[in-house]
Structure formats: structure tokens, C-alpha cells
Coordinates of C-alpha atoms and ligand atoms in Angstrom, one line a residue:
X270 CA 31.5 -113.0 -37.9
X271 CA 29.3 -111.1 -40.3
X272 CA 27.0 -112.7 -42.8
X273 CA 23.9 -111.7 -44.8
X274 CA 21.8 -112.9 -41.9
X275 CA 23.4 -110.2 -39.7
X276 CA 22.5 -107.5 -42.2
X277 CA 19.0 -108.9 -42.8
X278 CA 18.1 -108.9 -39.2
X279 CA 20.2 -106.0 -37.8
X280 CA 22.1 -108.2 -35.4
X281 CA 25.7 -108.5 -34.3
X282 CA 26.1 -112.3 -34.5
X283 CA 24.2 -114.7 -36.9
X284 CA 22.8 -116.7 -34.0
X285 CA 19.0 -117.1 -33.8
X286 CA 17.4 -118.6 -30.7
X287 CA 15.0 -121.5 -31.4
X288 CA 11.3 -120.8 -31.0
X289 CA 10.4 -123.3 -28.3
X290 CA 6.8 -123.4 -27.0
X291 CA 6.4 -122.3 -23.4
X292 CA 10.3 -122.0 -23.1
X293 CA 10.9 -119.1 -25.5
X294 CA 9.3 -116.2 -23.4
X295 CA 10.1 -112.5 -23.5
X296 CA 12.8 -113.0 -20.8
X297 CA 14.8 -115.6 -22.9
X298 CA 14.3 -113.7 -26.1
X299 CA 15.5 -110.4 -24.7
X300 CA 18.6 -112.1 -23.1
X301 CA 19.6 -113.5 -26.4
X302 CA 18.9 -110.3 -28.3
X303 CA 20.9 -108.3 -25.7
X304 CA 23.8 -110.7 -26.1
X305 CA 23.9 -109.9 -29.9
X306 CA 21.8 -112.6 -31.4
X307 CA 18.2 -112.7 -32.4
X308 CA 15.9 -113.7 -29.5
X309 CA 12.6 -115.3 -30.4
X310 CA 9.2 -115.4 -28.5
X311 CA 7.4 -118.7 -29.3
X312 CA 3.7 -118.4 -29.8
X313 CA 3.3 -122.2 -29.6
X314 CA -0.3 -123.1 -28.9
X315 CA -0.9 -120.1 -26.8
X316 CA -3.7 -117.6 -27.4
X317 CA -2.9 -114.4 -29.3
X318 CA -3.3 -112.2 -26.3
X319 CA -0.6 -114.0 -24.4
X320 CA 1.7 -113.4 -27.3
X321 CA 0.8 -109.7 -27.4
X322 CA 1.7 -109.3 -23.7
X323 CA 5.0 -111.0 -24.3
X324 CA 5.8 -108.8 -27.3
X325 CA 5.0 -105.7 -25.3
X326 CA 7.1 -106.9 -22.4
X327 CA 10.0 -107.6 -24.8
X328 CA 9.7 -104.1 -26.3
X329 CA 10.4 -102.7 -22.7
X330 CA 13.2 -105.1 -22.0
X331 CA 15.3 -104.6 -25.1
X332 CA 16.0 -102.0 -27.8
X333 CA 17.4 -104.7 -30.1
X334 CA 15.5 -106.6 -32.7
X335 CA 13.7 -109.7 -31.6
X336 CA 11.3 -112.1 -33.4
X337 CA 8.3 -114.3 -32.9
X338 CA 8.0 -118.0 -33.8
X339 CA 4.6 -119.0 -35.2
X340 CA 3.7 -122.7 -34.8
X341 CA 1.5 -123.3 -37.8
X342 CA -0.5 -126.1 -36.3
X343 CA -1.7 -123.8 -33.5
X344 CA -5.5 -123.5 -33.2
X345 CA -4.9 -119.7 -32.8
X346 CA -2.6 -119.3 -35.9
X347 CA -4.9 -116.7 -37.6
X348 CA -5.1 -114.5 -34.5
X349 CA -1.4 -114.9 -33.8
X350 CA -0.5 -113.7 -37.3
X351 CA -2.8 -110.7 -36.7
X352 CA -1.0 -109.8 -33.5
X353 CA 2.4 -110.1 -35.3
X354 CA 0.9 -107.7 -37.9
X355 CA -0.5 -105.2 -35.5
X356 CA 2.7 -105.2 -33.3
X357 CA 4.9 -104.9 -36.4
X358 CA 7.2 -107.6 -35.2
X359 CA 10.5 -107.2 -37.2
X360 CA 10.9 -110.9 -38.0
X361 CA 9.1 -114.2 -37.7
X362 CA 10.3 -117.8 -37.9
X363 CA 7.7 -120.5 -38.6
X364 CA 7.5 -124.2 -37.8
X365 CA 5.4 -127.3 -38.4
X366 CA 4.0 -126.2 -41.8
X367 CA 4.0 -124.0 -44.9
X368 CA 3.6 -120.3 -44.1
X369 CA 3.2 -119.4 -47.8
X370 CA -0.3 -117.8 -47.6
X371 CA 0.9 -115.3 -44.9
X372 CA 4.2 -114.2 -46.5
X373 CA 2.9 -111.3 -48.8
X374 CA 0.9 -109.5 -46.1
X375 CA 3.7 -109.8 -43.5
X376 CA 6.4 -108.6 -45.9
X377 CA 4.3 -105.6 -46.9
X378 CA 4.1 -104.7 -43.2
X379 CA 7.9 -104.8 -42.9
X380 CA 8.2 -108.3 -41.2
X381 CA 11.0 -110.6 -42.4
X382 CA 9.8 -114.2 -42.8
X383 CA 12.1 -117.1 -42.1
X384 CA 10.4 -120.5 -42.3
X385 CA 11.9 -123.6 -40.8
X386 CA 12.1 -126.2 -43.6
X387 CA 12.9 -130.0 -43.4
X388 CA 13.5 -130.5 -47.2
X389 CA 15.0 -129.0 -50.3
X390 CA 11.6 -128.9 -52.0
X391 CA 10.0 -126.8 -49.3
X392 CA 13.1 -124.5 -49.2
X393 CA 12.7 -123.8 -53.0
X394 CA 9.0 -123.2 -52.6
X395 CA 9.6 -120.7 -49.7
X396 CA 12.2 -118.8 -51.7
X397 CA 9.8 -118.5 -54.6
X398 CA 7.0 -117.3 -52.3
X399 CA 9.2 -114.5 -50.9
X400 CA 10.9 -115.9 -47.8
X401 CA 13.8 -113.8 -46.7
X402 CA 15.9 -116.8 -45.5
X403 CA 15.2 -120.4 -44.5
X404 CA 16.2 -122.4 -41.4
X405 CA 17.3 -125.9 -42.5
X406 CA 16.6 -127.9 -39.4
X407 CA 18.0 -131.4 -39.1
X408 CA 16.5 -134.4 -37.3
X409 CA 18.9 -133.9 -34.4
X410 CA 16.7 -131.0 -33.2
X411 CA 14.3 -131.2 -30.4
X412 CA 10.5 -131.1 -30.7
X413 CA 8.7 -131.7 -34.0
X414 CA 11.3 -132.8 -36.5
X415 CA 11.9 -133.8 -40.1
X416 CA 13.8 -136.9 -41.5
X417 CA 17.2 -135.6 -42.7
X418 CA 20.2 -134.8 -40.6
X419 CA 21.7 -131.3 -40.4
X420 CA 24.9 -132.5 -42.1
X421 CA 23.0 -133.7 -45.3
X422 CA 20.1 -131.2 -45.3
X423 CA 22.1 -127.9 -45.0
X424 CA 24.5 -128.3 -48.0
X425 CA 21.6 -129.5 -50.3
X426 CA 19.5 -126.5 -49.3
X427 CA 22.5 -124.2 -49.8
X428 CA 22.9 -125.5 -53.3
X429 CA 19.2 -125.2 -54.1
X430 CA 18.4 -121.6 -53.0
X431 CA 20.0 -118.1 -53.2
X432 CA 18.5 -116.7 -50.0
X433 CA 20.6 -117.2 -46.8
X434 CA 20.4 -120.5 -45.1
X435 CA 20.5 -120.9 -41.3
X436 CA 21.5 -124.3 -40.0
X437 CA 19.6 -125.9 -37.0
X438 CA 19.6 -129.2 -35.2
X439 CA 22.6 -130.4 -33.1
X440 CA 24.3 -127.0 -32.7
X441 CA 25.4 -126.0 -29.2
X442 CA 29.0 -124.9 -29.4
X443 CA 31.5 -123.2 -31.7
X444 CA 32.6 -126.5 -33.2
X445 CA 29.1 -127.0 -34.6
X446 CA 28.9 -123.3 -35.6
X447 CA 32.0 -123.6 -37.7
X448 CA 30.8 -126.8 -39.2
X449 CA 27.5 -125.1 -40.2
X450 CA 29.5 -122.3 -41.8
X451 CA 31.6 -125.0 -43.6
X452 CA 28.3 -126.5 -45.0
X453 CA 27.4 -123.1 -46.5
X454 CA 25.1 -121.8 -43.8
X455 CA 25.2 -118.1 -43.0
X456 CA 23.8 -118.5 -39.5
X457 CA 22.7 -120.9 -36.9
X458 CA 19.5 -121.5 -34.9
X459 CA 20.1 -122.8 -31.4
X460 CA 17.4 -124.1 -29.1
X461 CA 18.4 -126.7 -26.4
X462 CA 21.6 -124.8 -25.4
X463 CA 19.5 -121.7 -24.6
X464 CA 17.1 -123.7 -22.4
X465 CA 20.0 -124.2 -20.1
X466 CA 20.5 -120.5 -19.5
X467 CA 19.9 -118.6 -16.3
X468 CA 17.4 -116.2 -18.0
X469 CA 15.3 -119.0 -19.4
X470 CA 12.0 -119.2 -17.4
X471 CA 11.6 -123.0 -17.9
X472 CA 11.4 -125.0 -14.6
X473 CA 14.8 -125.9 -13.1
X474 CA 13.9 -129.6 -13.3
X475 CA 13.7 -129.2 -17.1
X476 CA 17.1 -127.6 -17.3
X477 CA 18.6 -130.2 -15.0
X478 CA 17.2 -133.0 -17.0
X479 CA 19.0 -131.7 -20.1
X480 CA 22.3 -131.1 -18.1
X481 CA 22.0 -134.7 -16.8
X482 CA 21.2 -136.2 -20.3
X483 CA 23.8 -138.4 -22.1
X484 CA 24.3 -138.9 -25.8
X485 CA 21.5 -141.5 -26.3
X486 CA 18.9 -140.1 -23.9
X487 CA 16.5 -138.6 -26.5
X488 CA 13.9 -140.6 -28.4
X489 CA 11.5 -139.8 -31.3
X490 CA 7.9 -140.7 -30.7
X491 CA 4.8 -140.0 -32.8
X492 CA 6.1 -141.2 -36.2
X493 CA 2.8 -143.0 -36.6
X494 CA 0.8 -139.8 -36.2
X495 CA 2.7 -137.9 -38.9
X496 CA 4.1 -135.5 -36.3
X497 CA 7.3 -137.0 -34.9
X498 CA 8.6 -135.4 -31.8
X499 CA 12.1 -135.7 -30.1
X500 CA 12.2 -135.5 -26.3
X501 CA 14.2 -136.9 -23.4
X502 CA 13.3 -140.5 -22.6
X503 CA 11.0 -140.8 -19.6
X504 CA 7.8 -142.5 -18.4
X505 CA 5.8 -140.5 -21.0
X506 CA 7.9 -141.5 -24.0
X507 CA 7.8 -145.2 -22.9
X508 CA 4.0 -145.0 -22.6
X509 CA 3.9 -143.4 -26.0
X510 CA 6.1 -146.1 -27.5
X511 CA 3.9 -148.8 -26.0
X512 CA 0.7 -147.3 -27.3
X513 CA 2.3 -146.8 -30.8
X514 CA 3.4 -150.5 -30.8
X515 CA -0.2 -151.5 -29.9
X516 CA -1.3 -149.4 -32.9
X517 CA -3.3 -146.9 -30.9
X518 CA -5.4 -144.4 -32.9
X519 CA -4.0 -141.0 -33.7
X520 CA -6.7 -139.5 -31.5
X521 CA -5.5 -141.6 -28.5
X522 CA -1.9 -140.7 -29.1
X523 CA -2.7 -137.0 -29.4
X524 CA -4.7 -137.2 -26.2
X525 CA -1.7 -138.8 -24.4
X526 CA 0.5 -135.8 -25.6
X527 CA -1.9 -133.1 -24.8
X528 CA -0.6 -130.5 -22.2
X529 CA 2.5 -132.6 -21.5
X530 CA 5.0 -130.0 -22.8
X531 CA 3.4 -127.4 -20.5
X532 CA 3.6 -129.8 -17.6
X533 CA 7.3 -130.3 -18.0
X534 CA 8.3 -126.7 -18.8
X535 CA 6.0 -124.9 -16.3
X536 CA 5.4 -127.4 -13.5
X537 CA 8.7 -129.3 -13.8
X538 CA 7.1 -132.7 -14.3
X539 CA 10.0 -134.3 -16.1
X540 CA 8.6 -137.8 -15.5
X541 CA 5.1 -137.6 -17.0
X542 CA 5.7 -134.4 -19.0
X543 CA 7.3 -134.0 -22.5
X544 CA 10.9 -132.8 -22.1
X545 CA 11.5 -131.8 -25.7
X546 CA 15.2 -131.5 -26.4
X547 CA 17.7 -132.0 -29.2
X548 CA 20.3 -134.8 -29.4
X549 CA 22.9 -132.2 -28.4
X550 CA 21.5 -132.4 -24.8
X551 CA 24.4 -134.8 -24.1
X552 CA 26.9 -132.1 -24.8
X553 CA 25.4 -129.5 -22.4
X554 CA 26.6 -129.7 -18.8
X555 CA 25.9 -126.3 -17.3
X556 CA 23.4 -123.5 -16.8
X557 CA 24.8 -120.0 -17.5
X558 CA 23.8 -116.6 -18.7
X559 CA 23.0 -116.1 -22.4
X560 CA 25.8 -113.6 -22.6
X561 CA 28.3 -116.4 -21.6
X562 CA 26.7 -118.9 -24.0
X563 CA 27.1 -116.3 -26.8
X564 CA 30.7 -115.3 -25.8
X565 CA 31.7 -119.0 -25.7
X566 CA 30.1 -119.6 -29.1
X567 CA 31.8 -116.6 -30.8
X568 CA 35.0 -116.4 -28.7
X569 CA 36.0 -120.0 -29.4
X570 CA 35.6 -119.9 -33.2
X571 CA 39.2 -119.0 -33.6
X572 CA 40.3 -122.0 -31.5
X573 CA 38.3 -124.3 -33.9
X574 CA 39.8 -122.6 -37.0
X575 CA 43.3 -122.8 -35.6
X576 CA 42.8 -126.5 -35.2
X577 CA 41.7 -126.8 -38.8
X578 CA 44.7 -124.8 -39.9
X579 CA 47.1 -127.0 -37.9
X580 CA 45.7 -130.1 -39.7
X581 CA 45.3 -128.5 -43.1
X582 CA 48.2 -126.1 -43.0
X583 CA 46.9 -124.1 -46.0
X584 CA 48.3 -126.8 -48.3
X585 CA 47.8 -130.5 -48.4
X586 CA 50.7 -132.8 -49.2
X587 CA 48.8 -136.0 -48.6
Ligands
TUI230 O1 8.2 -126.8 -35.3 C1 9.2 -127.2 -34.9 N1 9.3 -127.8 -33.7 C2 8.3 -128.0 -32.8 S1 6.7 -127.5 -33.1 C3 6.2 -128.2 -31.7 S2 4.6 -128.2 -31.1 C4 4.0 -129.7 -31.7 N2 3.9 -130.7 -30.9 C5 3.4 -131.8 -31.3 C6 3.2 -132.1 -32.6 C7 3.4 -131.1 -33.5 C8 3.9 -129.9 -33.1 C9 7.3 -128.7 -31.0 N3 8.4 -128.6 -31.7 N4 10.3 -127.2 -35.6 C10 10.3 -126.7 -36.9 C11 9.9 -127.7 -37.9 N5 9.1 -127.5 -38.9 N6 10.3 -129.0 -37.9 C12 9.7 -129.6 -38.9 C13 9.0 -128.6 -39.6 C14 8.2 -128.7 -40.8 C15 7.5 -129.9 -41.1 C16 6.7 -129.9 -42.3 C17 8.1 -127.6 -41.5 C18 7.3 -127.6 -42.7 C19 6.7 -128.8 -43.0 O2 5.9 -128.7 -44.2 C20 5.0 -129.6 -44.5 C21 4.1 -129.0 -45.5 O3 3.1 -128.5 -45.1 O4 4.6 -128.9 -46.7

């Protein structure tokens, strides 16, 4: 299981942990990196000094590479980029915007830049502006999402760029990993599955809500604000839907969402908080160490390929 993504990032398996605000702390990032993937600390909306502490903690907890996710809508984005620069973080992923103006300075400092992109146009633009790889994230993902599904987005991005493409959205087991490879991806980004890990510092209520979720238990709210977000259905998403139907102003809707992810992740308020999770939540039914998540992901690839071989048999006689 070796691709250009492994060489680019100096990792054993081409598995990148999603950058999830409040969830992706140094603890989770180091557990994923120590399991052979690329752990990510998410800056989210947090102040730059919080990020610096997390990076320094991570440097003590692992000798392996790890990265930082920069959420480009953060009010602290400039300061966060400065911390990434000063701490010489080996790789960043970005979300919720175009990181173009930061790429040159980061790269000259030795940081690999991997933007999350929801479209072919942005993927091409990022390649032109020097991105090292792109993460093509489908609408199955949790949190802030684009329009296209992973199944349609990934192969179109693969055809449009020469840099490695990492598939994201709806990936939680080796079946989806093999499918992503079949679509031309050279790696996967996994978020929701890693929330349900023993090392993840998110509140137990958050993890249990995902474990209990069924196939249709996520919903997308915020389409009217231009920032659609996928989360588990609860009292908050119902209130949000009601307000959107009543054509509430963007400001009103933004106020309703304020602090709600933090309430769910840190305080365990899964009723009034925002329990962001991908559609794949319905497939996750346990909480286990990142090392086991990773060994399942990689170890069961051969089972999937054997099944394909049984069906296909190396030749097709129709
Ligand atoms: O960023 C994410 N997921 C997130 S960010 C987040 S915090 C937040 N909460 C409420 C509203 C907005 C943000 C929670 N989850 N995933 C990566 C991602 N990036 N998904 C979609 C995009 C994206 C969208 C538009 C990337 C680039 C883009 O470009 C627009 C442009 O500027 O050209």
C-alpha cells in the first residue's frame, strides 16, 4: 500500500486524518501518526496560541510527521498561518476556502500544502498555484461540504490534475478505501471514523451519538447561508431548518450556530449542540484505538480485492 502520498508525506499508509475543529487535537493526531497515517491538528476557529501549544504537545508525543488543518474562514487565519510558519509544520491541509495566497511562503519554508477542494476548477487552480496534492471531498463528508459526491468528484479531479488526489467523504473502511483507489485516488482522508477512537478527546456523548446513528441520521443545514454543514439530526438542526424555512437572515442563522460545535464536542451537548459527522456515521458501530482502526483498514484490503477477483476472475466472459 504505497503511493505518491506516502512518499510526499513520509508516512507508511496513505491515510490522512480529517481536520475536525475541536475534535482533532494533538492526542488524536499523534495516535493516527503513530499508527502509520498522517495525524492532523485542526486549528478551527481557535486562537493561534492554542494551536502552538497543540503543536508543541504533538512534537513531544510522536516522532512521526503530523499536520495542521487551517480553516480559512477562521478570524485568526493570519496568526494561525504565522504559527504554522514559525513551528515549521511539515504539512497543512486547508478547508472552507482558497489558500492560494499562502502557498508560496509556506512551501519556501518546507511545508507541504494540501487543500481540500469541492470542484475540478478549484483543483486545477490549486495545482497551478503550487499545491502538493489535493483532497477531493465529497458531499457525504461531515461539517462544511460541497455539492458533488465522492464517487463523481474524485475521478473528474484525477483526470484534471497531475498531482496526487486524496479522496474524502464517506470513507470509513477498507471497502471504501479500495473504491477510492479504483477511482484513481492515491490516498484517503478519514474523519468520522477517527472521532470514534479511544484516543479522540471529543466527549463520549459525541462518539456514542455517531455509534448510534443510522444511515439517514445526518442532515445538511445552512444551504441558504452559502455555508452548508452536515451534522447528525437533533433539536438544533430542526431549529435551524425551521428558521431557514422562515427565511431568517444570515446573521440570525449564524448566531444560532455560534459555539454549537464546541458545545457538542467539549460539553457533550448532543441535543442543542452541532454534532458534525459524515453520512458514513451509520456504518460505525464501535469505539476502538486508532491502531485497530488502521489495522482493519489496511489488513482487510486483501479481503476486498479477493472478492473482486472472485467476481472478475481476471477475465470476463460475460
Ligand atoms: O472545511 C471543511 N469542513 C468544515 S469547516 C467547518 S467550520 C465551519 N462551520 C460553519 C460554517 C463554515 C465553516 C466545519 N467543517 N471541509 C473542507 C471543505 N472545504 N469543504 C468544502 C470546502 C471548500 C469550499 C469552498 C473549499 C474551497 C472552497 O472554495 C471556495 C473559493 O473560495 O473558491
